Tab-separated table of C-alpha atoms and ligand atoms in Angstrom:
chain	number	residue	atom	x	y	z
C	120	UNK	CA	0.000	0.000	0.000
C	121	UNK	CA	1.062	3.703	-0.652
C	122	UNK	CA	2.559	6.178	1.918
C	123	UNK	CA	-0.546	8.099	1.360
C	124	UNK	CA	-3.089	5.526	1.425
C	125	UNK	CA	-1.744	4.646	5.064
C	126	UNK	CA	-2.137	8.450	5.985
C	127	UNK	CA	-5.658	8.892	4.533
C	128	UNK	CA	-6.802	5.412	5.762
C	129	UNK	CA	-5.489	5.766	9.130
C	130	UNK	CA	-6.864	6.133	12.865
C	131	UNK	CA	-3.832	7.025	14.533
C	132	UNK	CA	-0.479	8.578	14.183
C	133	UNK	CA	1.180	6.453	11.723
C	134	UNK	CA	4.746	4.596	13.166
C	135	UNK	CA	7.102	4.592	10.643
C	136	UNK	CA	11.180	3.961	10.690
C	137	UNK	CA	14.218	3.895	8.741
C	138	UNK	CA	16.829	1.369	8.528
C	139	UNK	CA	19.981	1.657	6.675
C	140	UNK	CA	21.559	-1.191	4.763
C	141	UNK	CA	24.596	-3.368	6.773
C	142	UNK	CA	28.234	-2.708	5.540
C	143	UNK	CA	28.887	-4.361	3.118
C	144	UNK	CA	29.773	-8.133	4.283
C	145	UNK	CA	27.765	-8.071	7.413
C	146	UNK	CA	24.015	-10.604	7.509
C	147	UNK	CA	20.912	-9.175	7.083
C	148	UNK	CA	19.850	-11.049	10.389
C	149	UNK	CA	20.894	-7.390	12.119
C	150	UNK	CA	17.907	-5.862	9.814
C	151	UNK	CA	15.704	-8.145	11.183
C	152	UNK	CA	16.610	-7.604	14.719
C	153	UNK	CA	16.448	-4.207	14.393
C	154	UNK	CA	12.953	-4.765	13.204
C	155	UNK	CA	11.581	-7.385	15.428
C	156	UNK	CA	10.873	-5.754	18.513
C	157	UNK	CA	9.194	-2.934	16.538
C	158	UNK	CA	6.645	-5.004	15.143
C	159	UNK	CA	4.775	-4.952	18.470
C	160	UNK	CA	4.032	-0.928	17.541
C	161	UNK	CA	3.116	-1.978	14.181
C	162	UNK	CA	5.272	0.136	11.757
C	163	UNK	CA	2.750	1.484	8.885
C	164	UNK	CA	6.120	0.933	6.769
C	165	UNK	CA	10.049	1.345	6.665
C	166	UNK	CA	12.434	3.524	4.907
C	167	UNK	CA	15.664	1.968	3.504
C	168	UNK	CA	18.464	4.356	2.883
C	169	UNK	CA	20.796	4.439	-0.584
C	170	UNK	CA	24.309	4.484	-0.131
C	171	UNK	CA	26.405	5.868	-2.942
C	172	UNK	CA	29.597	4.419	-4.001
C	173	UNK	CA	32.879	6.286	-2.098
C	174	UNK	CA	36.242	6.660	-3.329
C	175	UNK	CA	38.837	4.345	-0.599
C	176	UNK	CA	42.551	4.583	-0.620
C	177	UNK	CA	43.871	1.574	-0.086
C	178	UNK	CA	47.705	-0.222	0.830
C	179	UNK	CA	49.182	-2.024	-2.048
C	180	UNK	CA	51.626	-4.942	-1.325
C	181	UNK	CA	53.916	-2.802	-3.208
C	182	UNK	CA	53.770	0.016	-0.730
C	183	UNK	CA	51.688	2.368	-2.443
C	184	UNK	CA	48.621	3.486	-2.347
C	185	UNK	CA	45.472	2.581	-4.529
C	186	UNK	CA	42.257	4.736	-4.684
C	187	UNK	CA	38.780	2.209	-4.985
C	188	UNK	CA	35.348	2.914	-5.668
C	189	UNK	CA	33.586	0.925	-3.134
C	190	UNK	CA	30.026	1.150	-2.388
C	191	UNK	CA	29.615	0.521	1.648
C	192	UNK	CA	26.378	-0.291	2.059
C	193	UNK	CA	24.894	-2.746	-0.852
C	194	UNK	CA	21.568	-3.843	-0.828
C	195	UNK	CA	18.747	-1.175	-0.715
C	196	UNK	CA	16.102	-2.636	-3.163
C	197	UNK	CA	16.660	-6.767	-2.193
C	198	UNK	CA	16.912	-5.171	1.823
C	199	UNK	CA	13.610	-3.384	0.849
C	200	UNK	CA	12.099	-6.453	-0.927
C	201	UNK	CA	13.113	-9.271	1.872
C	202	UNK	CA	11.064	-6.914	4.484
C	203	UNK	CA	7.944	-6.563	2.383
C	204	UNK	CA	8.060	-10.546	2.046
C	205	UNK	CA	8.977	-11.535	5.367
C	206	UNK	CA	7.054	-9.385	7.155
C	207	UNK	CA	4.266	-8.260	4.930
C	208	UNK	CA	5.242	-4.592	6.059
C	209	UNK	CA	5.242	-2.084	3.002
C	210	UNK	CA	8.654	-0.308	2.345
C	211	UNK	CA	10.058	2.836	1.101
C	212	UNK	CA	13.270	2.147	-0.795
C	213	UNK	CA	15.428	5.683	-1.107
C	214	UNK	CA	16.738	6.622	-4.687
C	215	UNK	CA	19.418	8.914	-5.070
C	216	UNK	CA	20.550	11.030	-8.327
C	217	UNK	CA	24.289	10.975	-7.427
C	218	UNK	CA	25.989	8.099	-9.303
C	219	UNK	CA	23.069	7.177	-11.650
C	220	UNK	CA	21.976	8.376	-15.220
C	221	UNK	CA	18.102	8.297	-15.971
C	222	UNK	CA	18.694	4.797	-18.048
C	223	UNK	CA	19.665	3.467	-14.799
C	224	UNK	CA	17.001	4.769	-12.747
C	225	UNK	CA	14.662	3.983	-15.174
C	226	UNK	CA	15.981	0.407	-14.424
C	227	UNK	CA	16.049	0.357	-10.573
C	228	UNK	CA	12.391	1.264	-10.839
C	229	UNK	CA	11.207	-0.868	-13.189
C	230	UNK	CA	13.082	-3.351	-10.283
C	231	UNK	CA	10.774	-2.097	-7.827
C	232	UNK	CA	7.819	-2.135	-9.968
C	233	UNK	CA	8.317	-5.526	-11.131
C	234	UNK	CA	8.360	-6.519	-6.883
C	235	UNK	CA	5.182	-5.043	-6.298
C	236	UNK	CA	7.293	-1.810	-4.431
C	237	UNK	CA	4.748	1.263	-5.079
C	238	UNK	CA	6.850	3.948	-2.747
C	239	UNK	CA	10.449	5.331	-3.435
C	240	UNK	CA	11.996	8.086	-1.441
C	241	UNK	CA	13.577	10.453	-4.259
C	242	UNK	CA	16.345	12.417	-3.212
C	243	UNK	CA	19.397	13.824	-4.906
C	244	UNK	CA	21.907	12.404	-2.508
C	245	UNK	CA	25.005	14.125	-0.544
C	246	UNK	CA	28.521	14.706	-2.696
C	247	UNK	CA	30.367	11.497	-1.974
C	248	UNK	CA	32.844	11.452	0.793
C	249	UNK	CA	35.775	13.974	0.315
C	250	UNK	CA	34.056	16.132	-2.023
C	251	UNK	CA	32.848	19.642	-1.677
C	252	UNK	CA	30.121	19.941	-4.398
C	253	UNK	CA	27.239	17.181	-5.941
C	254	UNK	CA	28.637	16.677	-9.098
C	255	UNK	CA	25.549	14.848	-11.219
C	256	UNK	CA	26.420	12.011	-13.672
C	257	UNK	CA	26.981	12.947	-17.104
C	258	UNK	CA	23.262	13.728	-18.545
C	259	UNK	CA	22.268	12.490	-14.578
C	260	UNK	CA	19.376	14.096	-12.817
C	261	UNK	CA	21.237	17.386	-10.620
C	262	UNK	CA	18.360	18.383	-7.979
C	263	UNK	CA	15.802	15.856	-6.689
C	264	UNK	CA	12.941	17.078	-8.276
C	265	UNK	CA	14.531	16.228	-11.376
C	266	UNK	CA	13.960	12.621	-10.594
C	267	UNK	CA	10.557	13.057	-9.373
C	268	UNK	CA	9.806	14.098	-13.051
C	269	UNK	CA	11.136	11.173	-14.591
C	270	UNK	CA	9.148	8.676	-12.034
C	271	UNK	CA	6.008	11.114	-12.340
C	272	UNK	CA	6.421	10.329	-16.461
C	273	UNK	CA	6.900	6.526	-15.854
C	274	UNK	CA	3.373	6.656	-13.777
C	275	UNK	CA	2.073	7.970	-17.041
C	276	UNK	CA	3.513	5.643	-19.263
C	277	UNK	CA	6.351	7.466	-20.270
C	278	UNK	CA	9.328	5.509	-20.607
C	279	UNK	CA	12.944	7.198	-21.996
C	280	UNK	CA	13.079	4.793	-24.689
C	281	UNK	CA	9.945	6.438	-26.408
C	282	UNK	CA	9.149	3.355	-29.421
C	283	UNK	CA	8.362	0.582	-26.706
C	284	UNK	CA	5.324	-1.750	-27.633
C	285	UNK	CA	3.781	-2.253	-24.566
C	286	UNK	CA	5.039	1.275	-21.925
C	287	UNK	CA	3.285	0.268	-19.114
C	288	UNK	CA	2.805	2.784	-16.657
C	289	UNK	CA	3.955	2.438	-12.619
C	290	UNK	CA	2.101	3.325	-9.773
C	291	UNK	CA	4.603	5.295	-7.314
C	292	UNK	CA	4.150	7.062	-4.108
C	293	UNK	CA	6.675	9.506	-4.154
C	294	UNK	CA	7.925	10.881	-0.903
C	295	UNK	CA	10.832	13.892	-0.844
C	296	UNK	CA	12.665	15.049	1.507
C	297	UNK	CA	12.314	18.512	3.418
C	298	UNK	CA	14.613	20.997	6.177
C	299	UNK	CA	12.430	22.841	8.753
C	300	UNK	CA	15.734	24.119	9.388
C	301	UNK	CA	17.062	24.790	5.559
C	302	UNK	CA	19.206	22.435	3.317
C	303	UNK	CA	22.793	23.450	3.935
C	304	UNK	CA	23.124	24.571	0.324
C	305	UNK	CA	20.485	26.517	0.172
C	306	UNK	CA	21.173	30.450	0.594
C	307	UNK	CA	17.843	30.757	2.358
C	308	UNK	CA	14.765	29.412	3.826
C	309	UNK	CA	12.991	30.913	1.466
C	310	UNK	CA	14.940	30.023	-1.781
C	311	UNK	CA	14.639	26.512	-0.194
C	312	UNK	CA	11.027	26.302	0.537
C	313	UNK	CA	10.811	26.879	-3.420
C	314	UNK	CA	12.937	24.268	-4.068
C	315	UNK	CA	10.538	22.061	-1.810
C	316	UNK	CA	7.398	23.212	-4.107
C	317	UNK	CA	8.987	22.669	-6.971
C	318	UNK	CA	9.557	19.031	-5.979
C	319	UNK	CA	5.625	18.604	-5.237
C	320	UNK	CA	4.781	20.167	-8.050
C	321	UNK	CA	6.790	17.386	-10.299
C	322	UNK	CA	4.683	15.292	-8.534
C	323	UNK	CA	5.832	14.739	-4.802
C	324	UNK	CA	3.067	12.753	-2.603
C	325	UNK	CA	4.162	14.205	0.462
C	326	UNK	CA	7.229	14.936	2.524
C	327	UNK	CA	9.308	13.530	5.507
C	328	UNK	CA	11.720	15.973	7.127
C	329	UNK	CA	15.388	16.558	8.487
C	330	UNK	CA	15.995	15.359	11.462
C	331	UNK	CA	15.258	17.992	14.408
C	332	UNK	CA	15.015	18.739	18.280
C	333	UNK	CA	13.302	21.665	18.295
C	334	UNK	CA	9.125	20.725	17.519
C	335	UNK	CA	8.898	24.729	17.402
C	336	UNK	CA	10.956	25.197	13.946
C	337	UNK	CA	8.885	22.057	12.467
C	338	UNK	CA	5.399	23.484	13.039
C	339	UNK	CA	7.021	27.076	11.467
C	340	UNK	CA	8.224	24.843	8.827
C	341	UNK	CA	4.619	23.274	8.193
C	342	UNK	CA	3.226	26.853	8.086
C	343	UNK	CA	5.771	28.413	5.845
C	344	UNK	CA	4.661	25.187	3.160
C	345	UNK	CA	0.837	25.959	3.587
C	346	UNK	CA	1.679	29.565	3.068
C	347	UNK	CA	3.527	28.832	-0.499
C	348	UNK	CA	0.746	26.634	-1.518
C	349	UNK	CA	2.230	23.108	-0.351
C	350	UNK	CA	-0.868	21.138	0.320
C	351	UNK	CA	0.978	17.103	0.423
C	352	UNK	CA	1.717	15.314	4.211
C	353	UNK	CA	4.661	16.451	5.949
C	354	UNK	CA	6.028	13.709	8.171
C	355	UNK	CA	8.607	14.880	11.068
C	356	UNK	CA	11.638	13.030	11.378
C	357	UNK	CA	12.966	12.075	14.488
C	358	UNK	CA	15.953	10.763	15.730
C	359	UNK	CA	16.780	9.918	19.158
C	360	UNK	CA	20.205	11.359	20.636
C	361	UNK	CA	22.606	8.699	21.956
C	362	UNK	CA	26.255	9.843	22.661
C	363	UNK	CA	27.528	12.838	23.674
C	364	UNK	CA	29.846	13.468	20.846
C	365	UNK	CA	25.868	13.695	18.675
C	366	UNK	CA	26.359	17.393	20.352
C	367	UNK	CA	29.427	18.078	17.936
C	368	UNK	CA	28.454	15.976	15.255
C	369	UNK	CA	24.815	16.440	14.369
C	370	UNK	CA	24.736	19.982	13.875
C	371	UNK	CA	27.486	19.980	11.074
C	372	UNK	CA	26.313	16.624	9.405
C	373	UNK	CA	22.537	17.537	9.156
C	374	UNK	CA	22.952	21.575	9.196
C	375	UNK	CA	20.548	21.706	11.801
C	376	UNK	CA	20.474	23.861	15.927
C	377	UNK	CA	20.056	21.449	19.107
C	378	UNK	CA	18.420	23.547	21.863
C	379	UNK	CA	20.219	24.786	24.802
C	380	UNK	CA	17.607	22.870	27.154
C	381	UNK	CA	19.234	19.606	25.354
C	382	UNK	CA	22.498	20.466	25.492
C	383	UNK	CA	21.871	21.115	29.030
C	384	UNK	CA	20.730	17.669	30.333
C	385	UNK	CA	22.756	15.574	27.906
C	386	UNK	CA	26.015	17.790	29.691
C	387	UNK	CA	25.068	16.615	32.997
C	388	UNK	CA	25.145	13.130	31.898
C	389	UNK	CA	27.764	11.184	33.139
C	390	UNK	CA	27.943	8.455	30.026
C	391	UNK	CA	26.434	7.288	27.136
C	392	UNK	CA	23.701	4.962	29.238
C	393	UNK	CA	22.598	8.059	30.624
C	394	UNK	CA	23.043	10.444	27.409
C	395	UNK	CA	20.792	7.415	25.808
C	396	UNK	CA	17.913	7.477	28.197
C	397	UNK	CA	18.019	11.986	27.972
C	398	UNK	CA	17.688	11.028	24.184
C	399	UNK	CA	14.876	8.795	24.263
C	400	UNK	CA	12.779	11.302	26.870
C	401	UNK	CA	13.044	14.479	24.801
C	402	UNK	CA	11.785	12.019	21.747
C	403	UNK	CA	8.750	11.059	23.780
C	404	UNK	CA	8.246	14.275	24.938
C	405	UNK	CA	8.705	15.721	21.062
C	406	UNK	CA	6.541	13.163	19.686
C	407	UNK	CA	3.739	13.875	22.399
C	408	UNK	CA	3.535	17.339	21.308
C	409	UNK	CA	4.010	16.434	17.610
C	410	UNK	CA	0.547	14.305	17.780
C	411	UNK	CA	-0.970	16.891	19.557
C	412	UNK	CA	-0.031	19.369	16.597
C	413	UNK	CA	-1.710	16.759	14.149
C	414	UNK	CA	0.939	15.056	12.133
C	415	UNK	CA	0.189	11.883	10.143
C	416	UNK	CA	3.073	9.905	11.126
C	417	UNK	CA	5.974	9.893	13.382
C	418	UNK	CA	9.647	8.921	11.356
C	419	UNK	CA	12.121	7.322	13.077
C	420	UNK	CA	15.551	7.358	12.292
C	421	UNK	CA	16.989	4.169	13.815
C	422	UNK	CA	20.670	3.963	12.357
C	423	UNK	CA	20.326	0.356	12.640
C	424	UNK	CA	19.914	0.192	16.463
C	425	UNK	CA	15.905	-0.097	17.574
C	426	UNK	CA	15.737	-0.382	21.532
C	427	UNK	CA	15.549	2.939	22.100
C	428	UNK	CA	13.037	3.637	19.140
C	429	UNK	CA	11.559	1.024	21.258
C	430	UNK	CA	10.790	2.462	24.072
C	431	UNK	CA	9.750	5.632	22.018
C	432	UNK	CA	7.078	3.498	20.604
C	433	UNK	CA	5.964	1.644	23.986
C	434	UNK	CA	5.235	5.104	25.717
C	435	UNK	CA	2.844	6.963	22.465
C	436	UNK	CA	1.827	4.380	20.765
H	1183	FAD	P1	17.309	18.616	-3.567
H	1183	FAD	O1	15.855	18.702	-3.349
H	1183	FAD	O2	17.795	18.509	-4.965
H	1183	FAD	O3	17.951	19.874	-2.852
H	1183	FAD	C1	19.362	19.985	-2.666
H	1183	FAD	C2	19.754	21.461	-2.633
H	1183	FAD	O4	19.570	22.013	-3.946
H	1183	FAD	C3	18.883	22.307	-1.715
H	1183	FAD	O5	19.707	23.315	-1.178
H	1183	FAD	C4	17.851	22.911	-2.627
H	1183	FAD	O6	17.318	24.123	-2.139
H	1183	FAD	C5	18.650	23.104	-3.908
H	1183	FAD	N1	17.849	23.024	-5.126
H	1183	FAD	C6	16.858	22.156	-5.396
H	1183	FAD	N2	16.362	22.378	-6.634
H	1183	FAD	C7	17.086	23.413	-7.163
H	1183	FAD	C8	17.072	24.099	-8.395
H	1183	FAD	N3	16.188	23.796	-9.355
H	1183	FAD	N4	17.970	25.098	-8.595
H	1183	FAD	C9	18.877	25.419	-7.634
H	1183	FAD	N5	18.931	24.795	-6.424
H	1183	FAD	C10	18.053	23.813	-6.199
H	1183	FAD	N6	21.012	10.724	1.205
H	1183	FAD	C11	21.442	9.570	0.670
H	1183	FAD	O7	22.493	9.541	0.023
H	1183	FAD	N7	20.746	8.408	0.821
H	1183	FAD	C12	19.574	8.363	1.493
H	1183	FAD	O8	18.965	7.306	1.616
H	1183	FAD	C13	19.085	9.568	2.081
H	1183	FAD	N8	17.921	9.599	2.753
H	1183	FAD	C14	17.434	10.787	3.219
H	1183	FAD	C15	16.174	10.829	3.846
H	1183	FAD	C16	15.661	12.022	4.332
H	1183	FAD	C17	14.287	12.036	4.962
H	1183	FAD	C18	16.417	13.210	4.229
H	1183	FAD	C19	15.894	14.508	4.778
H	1183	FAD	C20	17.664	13.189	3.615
H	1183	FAD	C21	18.191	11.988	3.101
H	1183	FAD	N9	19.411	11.933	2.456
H	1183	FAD	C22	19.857	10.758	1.909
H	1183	FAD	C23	20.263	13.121	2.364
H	1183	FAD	C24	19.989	13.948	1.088
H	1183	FAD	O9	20.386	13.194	-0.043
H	1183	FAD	C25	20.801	15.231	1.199
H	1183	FAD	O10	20.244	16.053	2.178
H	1183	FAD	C26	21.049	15.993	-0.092
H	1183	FAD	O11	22.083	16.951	0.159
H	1183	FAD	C27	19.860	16.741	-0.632
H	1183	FAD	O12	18.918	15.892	-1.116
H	1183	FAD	P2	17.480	16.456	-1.592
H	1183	FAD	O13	16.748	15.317	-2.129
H	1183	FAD	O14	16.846	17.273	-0.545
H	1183	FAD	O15	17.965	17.416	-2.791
């Protein structure tokens, strides 16, 4: 079932989480226990993250060094496809621009299609590691809503190769991504709240958000959409803080403020036990308030690791 379909058909704040694929090597048993204990709260569906390819140097016997491309994390679409068929939970496979020309996209979702997938998170994807600027493939999609086109024309039929006998068209949900807080690119909110239309006008279902701690800059976010005439679902993401060192790393990484109040409590904490259990309070007491301001799902970013998502879940849900 589609992302929206859960939201309109719904009777409570949807549960939703995101997993990310294992490094590369590593069993997909840690997927399923990362799901497992969730299932009690009845996830409406789950997100699971692309990982580009990355340039590794690496030791030659010879004593010098060779540069790889490696991709890390392997495994989005079969990840996506073993949870919808074990579980009989729907998923949201991500698809990035970076590293792909249409062709290939066009591929991956006629993949998905083929598996009975009908929701893909389009996004354009971060530079790969060690670079400054996203540098699109040559004739590659450059912003995200370039990609929502092309899966909004393969709904209708339209494939690239224009002479096929039999274009059949796809049935996506397409989700994008939003920043109550701005994209770090972006010059300013403004600039990237246009941006964010121009993605739901291509054809963008509804949204899920950056990461935040602050409920206050989420709900101005919501308001600034409705005022430029964005009408889809915005879904909050959330995402537990769990070591100190989140304090340095999460503002540069996302591009994003964590309130004084926070920085406060998770200061006082003498380790990570404790930093862990301040993380998973302010998430209940974010997600309380984010119910209360009417949103259709909660988003949970679980890097993997569920128990405290877990107790999240056992005190609103
Ligand atoms: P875009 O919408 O293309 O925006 C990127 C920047 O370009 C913004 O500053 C925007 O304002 C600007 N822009 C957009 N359109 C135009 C235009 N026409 N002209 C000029 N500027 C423009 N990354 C991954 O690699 N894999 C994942 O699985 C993944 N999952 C994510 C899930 C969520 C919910 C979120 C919020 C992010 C995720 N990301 C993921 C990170 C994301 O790829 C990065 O944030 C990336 O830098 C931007 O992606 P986007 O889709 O928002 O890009």
């Amino acid at each position: 079932m589609k992302v929206t379909d859960h939201i309109k058909n719904a009777k409570r704040t949807l549960f939703t989480i995101e997993l990310l694929p294992p490094l590369k090597g590593e069993n997909i048993n840690s997927i399923y226990q990362a799901i497992e204990p969730l299932l009690l709260y009845e996830p409406s569906y789950i997100n699971v993250t692309y990982h580009r390819e990355e340039v590794v140097y690496k030791p030659r016997p010879d004593g010098l060094i060779e540069s790889q491309v490696i991709r890390k994390r392997p495994g989005t679409v079969s990840i996506a496809a073993a949870i919808r068929f074990k579980y009989g939970i729907d998923v949201v496979p991500h698809m990035i621009c970076g590293g792909f020309r249409p062709q290939e996209t066009e591929d991956g979702l006629i993949d998905l299609h083929f598996l009975g997938i009908d929701n893909v998170l389009a996004l354009r994807g971060d530079p790969p590691k060690n670079e400054k600027a996203f540098v699109n493939e040559s004739g590659g999609h450059v912003h995200a809503s370039d990609l929502v086109h092309q899966i909004s024309r393969l709904n209708k039929g339209i494939y690239l190769e224009e002479d096929l006998l039999h274009p059949t068209p796809t049935d996506f949900c397409v989700g994008v991504a939003g920043y109550p807080e701005k994209h770090s690119e972006s010059p300013n909110m403004e600039t990237d709240l246009m941006h964010l239309k121009e993605k739901v006008d291509a054809g963008a279902d509804y949204i899920v958000t950056q990461l935040f701690f602050d409920n206050r800059k989420f709900i101005k976010f919501v308001e600034q959409c409705r005022a430029i005439g964005i009408k889809v679902p915005i879904i909050p993401g959330l995402k537990p803080l769990s070591v100190k060192n989140h304090l340095n790393l999460l503002p540069g990484v996302f591009s994003i403020d964590i309130p004084m109040e926070l920085v406060q409590e998770v200061q006082k904490c003498k380790d990570n036990t404790q930093v862990r259990e301040v993380g998973i309070e302010w998430a209940i007491a974010q997600s309380k308030e984010l119910m209360q301001f009417g949103v259709p799902a909660l988003h949970f970013y679980t890097m993997g690791k569920s128990d405290n998502v877990c107790k999240i879940a056992k005190a609103i849900f």
